[in-house]
Rosetta silent file (secondary structure, phi, psi, omega in degrees, C-alpha in Angstrom):
SEQUENCE: MATIEQLMHANLLEVFNERDSERRRAAIVRVYAPGVRFSDPEETVEGHDALDAKAQKILDDAPGFVFTPGGPVQVSQDLGYLPWNFGPAGQPPVVHGVDIALVADGLITTVHTLLLTD
SCORE:     score description
SCORE:     0.000 S_00000001
   1 L     0.000  135.894 -177.852   12.616   -0.021  -17.237 S_00000001
   2 L   -72.227  148.431  174.591    9.217   -0.578  -15.637 S_00000001
   3 L   -78.928  164.775  176.663    6.046   -0.163  -17.659 S_00000001
   4 H   -62.030  -38.601  177.389    3.400    2.345  -16.617 S_00000001
   5 H   -58.762  -45.382  179.561    1.182   -0.582  -15.613 S_00000001
   6 H   -64.116  -41.513  179.339    3.914   -1.915  -13.324 S_00000001
   7 H   -64.199  -40.078 -179.580    4.539    1.535  -11.836 S_00000001
   8 H   -65.534  -42.817  177.558    0.847    2.088  -11.117 S_00000001
   9 H   -66.705  -38.739  178.316    0.524   -1.257   -9.330 S_00000001
  10 H   -64.617  -40.841  177.004    3.746   -0.595   -7.387 S_00000001
  11 H   -55.282  -47.837 -177.181    2.441    2.839   -6.343 S_00000001
  12 H   -73.268  -51.895 -167.995   -0.711    1.264   -4.920 S_00000001
  13 H   -92.062  -34.671 -176.326    0.520   -2.053   -3.543 S_00000001
  14 H   -94.882  -13.218  177.974    4.239   -1.619   -2.779 S_00000001
  15 H  -113.255  -67.097 -173.144    4.044    1.926   -1.427 S_00000001
  16 H   -76.220  -14.893  177.086    0.593    2.890   -0.132 S_00000001
  17 L  -103.739   -2.326 -173.325   -0.320   -0.653    0.921 S_00000001
  18 L   -93.903  116.120 -179.621    3.096   -1.511    2.419 S_00000001
  19 L   -87.182  -16.728  176.634    3.287   -1.335    6.210 S_00000001
  20 L   -81.705  115.366 -173.120    6.972   -2.339    6.390 S_00000001
  21 H   -63.934  -35.127 -179.919    8.844    0.978    6.205 S_00000001
  22 H   -68.909  -43.568  177.271   12.057   -0.466    4.738 S_00000001
  23 H   -65.499  -40.276  179.029   10.240   -2.259    1.907 S_00000001
  24 H   -63.357  -43.914 -178.927    8.108    0.818    1.268 S_00000001
  25 H   -63.467  -40.331  177.511   11.167    3.081    1.129 S_00000001
  26 H   -62.675  -39.629  178.223   12.921    0.756   -1.343 S_00000001
  27 H   -66.755  -39.889  179.821    9.828    0.819   -3.559 S_00000001
  28 H   -58.587  -45.776 -179.662    9.644    4.619   -3.399 S_00000001
  29 H   -63.656  -35.209 -176.986   13.210    4.952   -4.693 S_00000001
  30 H   -79.296  -27.137 -169.327   12.480    2.454   -7.480 S_00000001
  31 H  -102.131  -32.856 -170.998    9.097    3.869   -8.551 S_00000001
  32 E  -115.145  148.063  169.949    9.231    7.679   -8.204 S_00000001
  33 E   -65.511  151.227 -178.407   11.402   10.524   -9.458 S_00000001
  34 E   -55.036  -34.403 -178.839   13.220   12.281   -6.587 S_00000001
  35 E   -98.028   26.311 -177.517   11.009   15.375   -6.915 S_00000001
  36 E   -50.377  141.456  174.572    7.725   13.478   -7.191 S_00000001
  37 E  -113.642  127.633  177.910    4.583   15.479   -6.407 S_00000001
  38 E  -118.222  125.580  179.085    1.653   13.680   -4.768 S_00000001
  39 E  -125.987  134.609  171.566   -1.705   15.426   -4.476 S_00000001
  40 L  -135.500 -179.733 -177.498   -4.910   14.262   -2.827 S_00000001
  41 L   -59.778  -19.997 -177.868   -7.922   16.204   -1.501 S_00000001
  42 L   -86.349  -38.645 -171.779   -6.040   16.969    1.743 S_00000001
  43 L  -170.153  172.589  170.420   -2.686   18.256    0.522 S_00000001
  44 E  -120.946  131.815  176.710    0.189   18.175   -1.940 S_00000001
  45 E  -122.661  157.215 -176.430    3.553   16.775   -0.864 S_00000001
  46 E  -135.896  133.880  176.232    6.819   16.723   -2.758 S_00000001
  47 L    98.297  162.908 -177.351    9.807   14.368   -2.679 S_00000001
  48 H   -60.445  -46.436 -176.258   10.531   10.861   -1.491 S_00000001
  49 H   -63.262  -44.223 -179.506   10.553   11.658    2.237 S_00000001
  50 H   -66.840  -37.598  177.725    7.230   13.510    2.142 S_00000001
  51 H   -65.049  -42.063  177.703    5.627   10.756    0.046 S_00000001
  52 H   -60.891  -44.574  179.320    6.854    8.136    2.520 S_00000001
  53 H   -64.063  -38.145  179.009    5.404   10.142    5.428 S_00000001
  54 H   -63.598  -47.340  178.927    2.083   10.514    3.575 S_00000001
  55 H   -60.786  -42.882  179.681    1.818    6.761    2.971 S_00000001
  56 H   -62.070  -41.798  179.706    2.697    6.055    6.619 S_00000001
  57 H   -62.905  -44.434  179.121    0.023    8.493    7.849 S_00000001
  58 H   -59.135  -45.792 -179.306   -2.670    6.898    5.666 S_00000001
  59 H   -67.451  -40.508  178.940   -1.759    3.444    6.974 S_00000001
  60 H   -63.818  -35.258 -178.298   -1.506    4.611   10.598 S_00000001
  61 H   -76.888  -10.029 -176.594   -4.943    6.227   10.371 S_00000001
  62 L  -138.239   66.399 -179.629   -6.540    3.001    9.081 S_00000001
  63 L   -59.657  136.518  178.718   -5.184   -0.052   10.927 S_00000001
  64 L    83.024   -6.134  177.925   -6.229   -3.308    9.269 S_00000001
  65 E   -86.183  150.827  177.806   -7.256   -1.583    6.040 S_00000001
  66 E  -134.946  150.252  171.250   -5.772   -2.604    2.691 S_00000001
  67 E   -91.169  141.026  172.388   -5.681   -1.141   -0.793 S_00000001
  68 E  -137.015  147.558  175.504   -6.737   -3.344   -3.699 S_00000001
  69 E   -61.942  140.973  178.953   -6.943   -2.544   -7.407 S_00000001
  70 L  -101.522    4.921 -178.774  -10.481   -1.686   -8.475 S_00000001
  71 L   167.099 -176.564 -178.289   -9.871   -2.487  -12.120 S_00000001
  72 L   -76.197  158.611  173.003   -7.160   -2.595  -14.746 S_00000001
  73 L   -72.179  136.088  172.876   -4.593    0.114  -15.336 S_00000001
  74 E  -108.724  139.745 -177.343   -5.436    2.386  -18.262 S_00000001
  75 E  -129.119  137.175  171.290   -2.566    4.035  -20.157 S_00000001
  76 E  -138.275  108.037 -178.885   -2.423    6.960  -22.551 S_00000001
  77 L    56.447 -111.709 -176.992    1.064    7.976  -23.632 S_00000001
  78 L  -101.921   17.759 -176.297    2.860    8.993  -20.386 S_00000001
  79 E  -117.037  135.035  174.908   -0.249    8.856  -18.175 S_00000001
  80 E  -119.415  147.580 -177.602   -1.496    5.972  -16.046 S_00000001
  81 E  -135.532  125.609  179.538   -4.899    5.602  -14.387 S_00000001
  82 E  -137.297  116.287  172.926   -5.718    2.983  -11.738 S_00000001
  83 E   -74.824  149.869 -179.027   -8.977    2.680   -9.798 S_00000001
  84 E  -144.684  164.662  175.921   -8.612    1.325   -6.251 S_00000001
  85 E  -125.029  153.540  179.474  -10.535    0.258   -3.164 S_00000001
  86 E  -143.907  126.590  179.380   -9.594    0.723    0.498 S_00000001
  87 E  -178.707 -177.403 -179.768  -11.142   -1.030    3.451 S_00000001
  88 E   -59.980  138.557  179.790  -10.789   -3.735    6.102 S_00000001
  89 L   -55.046  130.906  176.700   -8.950   -6.825    4.850 S_00000001
  90 L    77.671    6.408 -179.481  -11.383   -9.437    3.597 S_00000001
  91 L  -126.687  166.515  178.413  -14.409   -7.134    3.782 S_00000001
  92 L   -59.923  143.848 -179.904  -16.114   -4.764    1.347 S_00000001
  93 L   -67.048  153.410  177.026  -14.173   -1.525    0.803 S_00000001
  94 L  -107.065  -13.821  178.962  -15.302    1.671    2.482 S_00000001
  95 E  -134.356  140.092  173.625  -13.467    4.043    0.137 S_00000001
  96 E  -123.478  144.615  178.827  -13.079    4.022   -3.646 S_00000001
  97 E  -158.749 -176.056  175.530  -10.677    6.185   -5.582 S_00000001
  98 E  -138.776  147.384  170.466   -8.384    6.541   -8.535 S_00000001
  99 E  -110.793  133.348  176.939   -4.718    7.330   -8.963 S_00000001
 100 E  -123.594  123.441 -173.957   -3.651    9.258  -12.036 S_00000001
 101 E  -130.757  145.233  171.292    0.098    9.477  -12.614 S_00000001
 102 E  -102.003  139.720 -176.041    2.488   11.056  -15.085 S_00000001
 103 E  -123.847  137.807  174.023    5.615    9.095  -15.934 S_00000001
 104 E  -141.565  135.213  178.197    8.931   10.286  -17.376 S_00000001
 105 L    53.741   37.050  174.740   12.111    8.276  -17.913 S_00000001
 106 L    78.492   12.565  179.172   10.570    5.202  -16.292 S_00000001
 107 E  -133.699  148.641  175.253    9.593    6.917  -13.015 S_00000001
 108 E   -74.227  128.113  178.958    6.408    8.474  -11.681 S_00000001
 109 E  -103.627  -28.790 -177.917    6.817   12.256  -11.519 S_00000001
 110 E  -145.724  136.148  174.255    3.304   13.289  -10.440 S_00000001
 111 E  -128.644  130.743  171.513    0.416   11.443   -8.774 S_00000001
 112 E  -115.225  128.776  177.100   -3.111   12.777   -8.293 S_00000001
 113 E  -111.728  127.521  177.303   -5.448   10.797   -6.063 S_00000001
 114 E  -116.559  137.851  174.663   -9.191   11.355   -6.321 S_00000001
 115 E   -94.068  135.183 -178.176  -11.772    9.945   -3.931 S_00000001
 116 E  -101.695  142.264  176.423  -14.942    8.712   -5.616 S_00000001
 117 L  -109.065  147.790 -178.982  -18.405    9.043   -4.196 S_00000001
 118 L   -80.864    0.000    0.000  -21.201    6.602   -4.916 S_00000001
């Protein structure tokens, strides 16, 4: 069973940073509960298919951008917190945010994404 730290990094790097749809879909099945809820300032989506579509839209809207961890994962019981950066590969990020996730039975059940302002 994956640790919360591993799940948080997989959420960021293997799902939301993955442009190959087959690899991303395999990660989604491995990382999230079937009824996962993902919320960001724009919307809330539920389930593997909707999460996959959300990740694809983010990537399509930002060609050449990559997500990188902005610090270490913090864990409290069943909750994980990971700051992240998003911007052109090899350049300073243009967006900073955090993912906060609840985990049950080794899978992410809920993810909240917050955008940070400087």
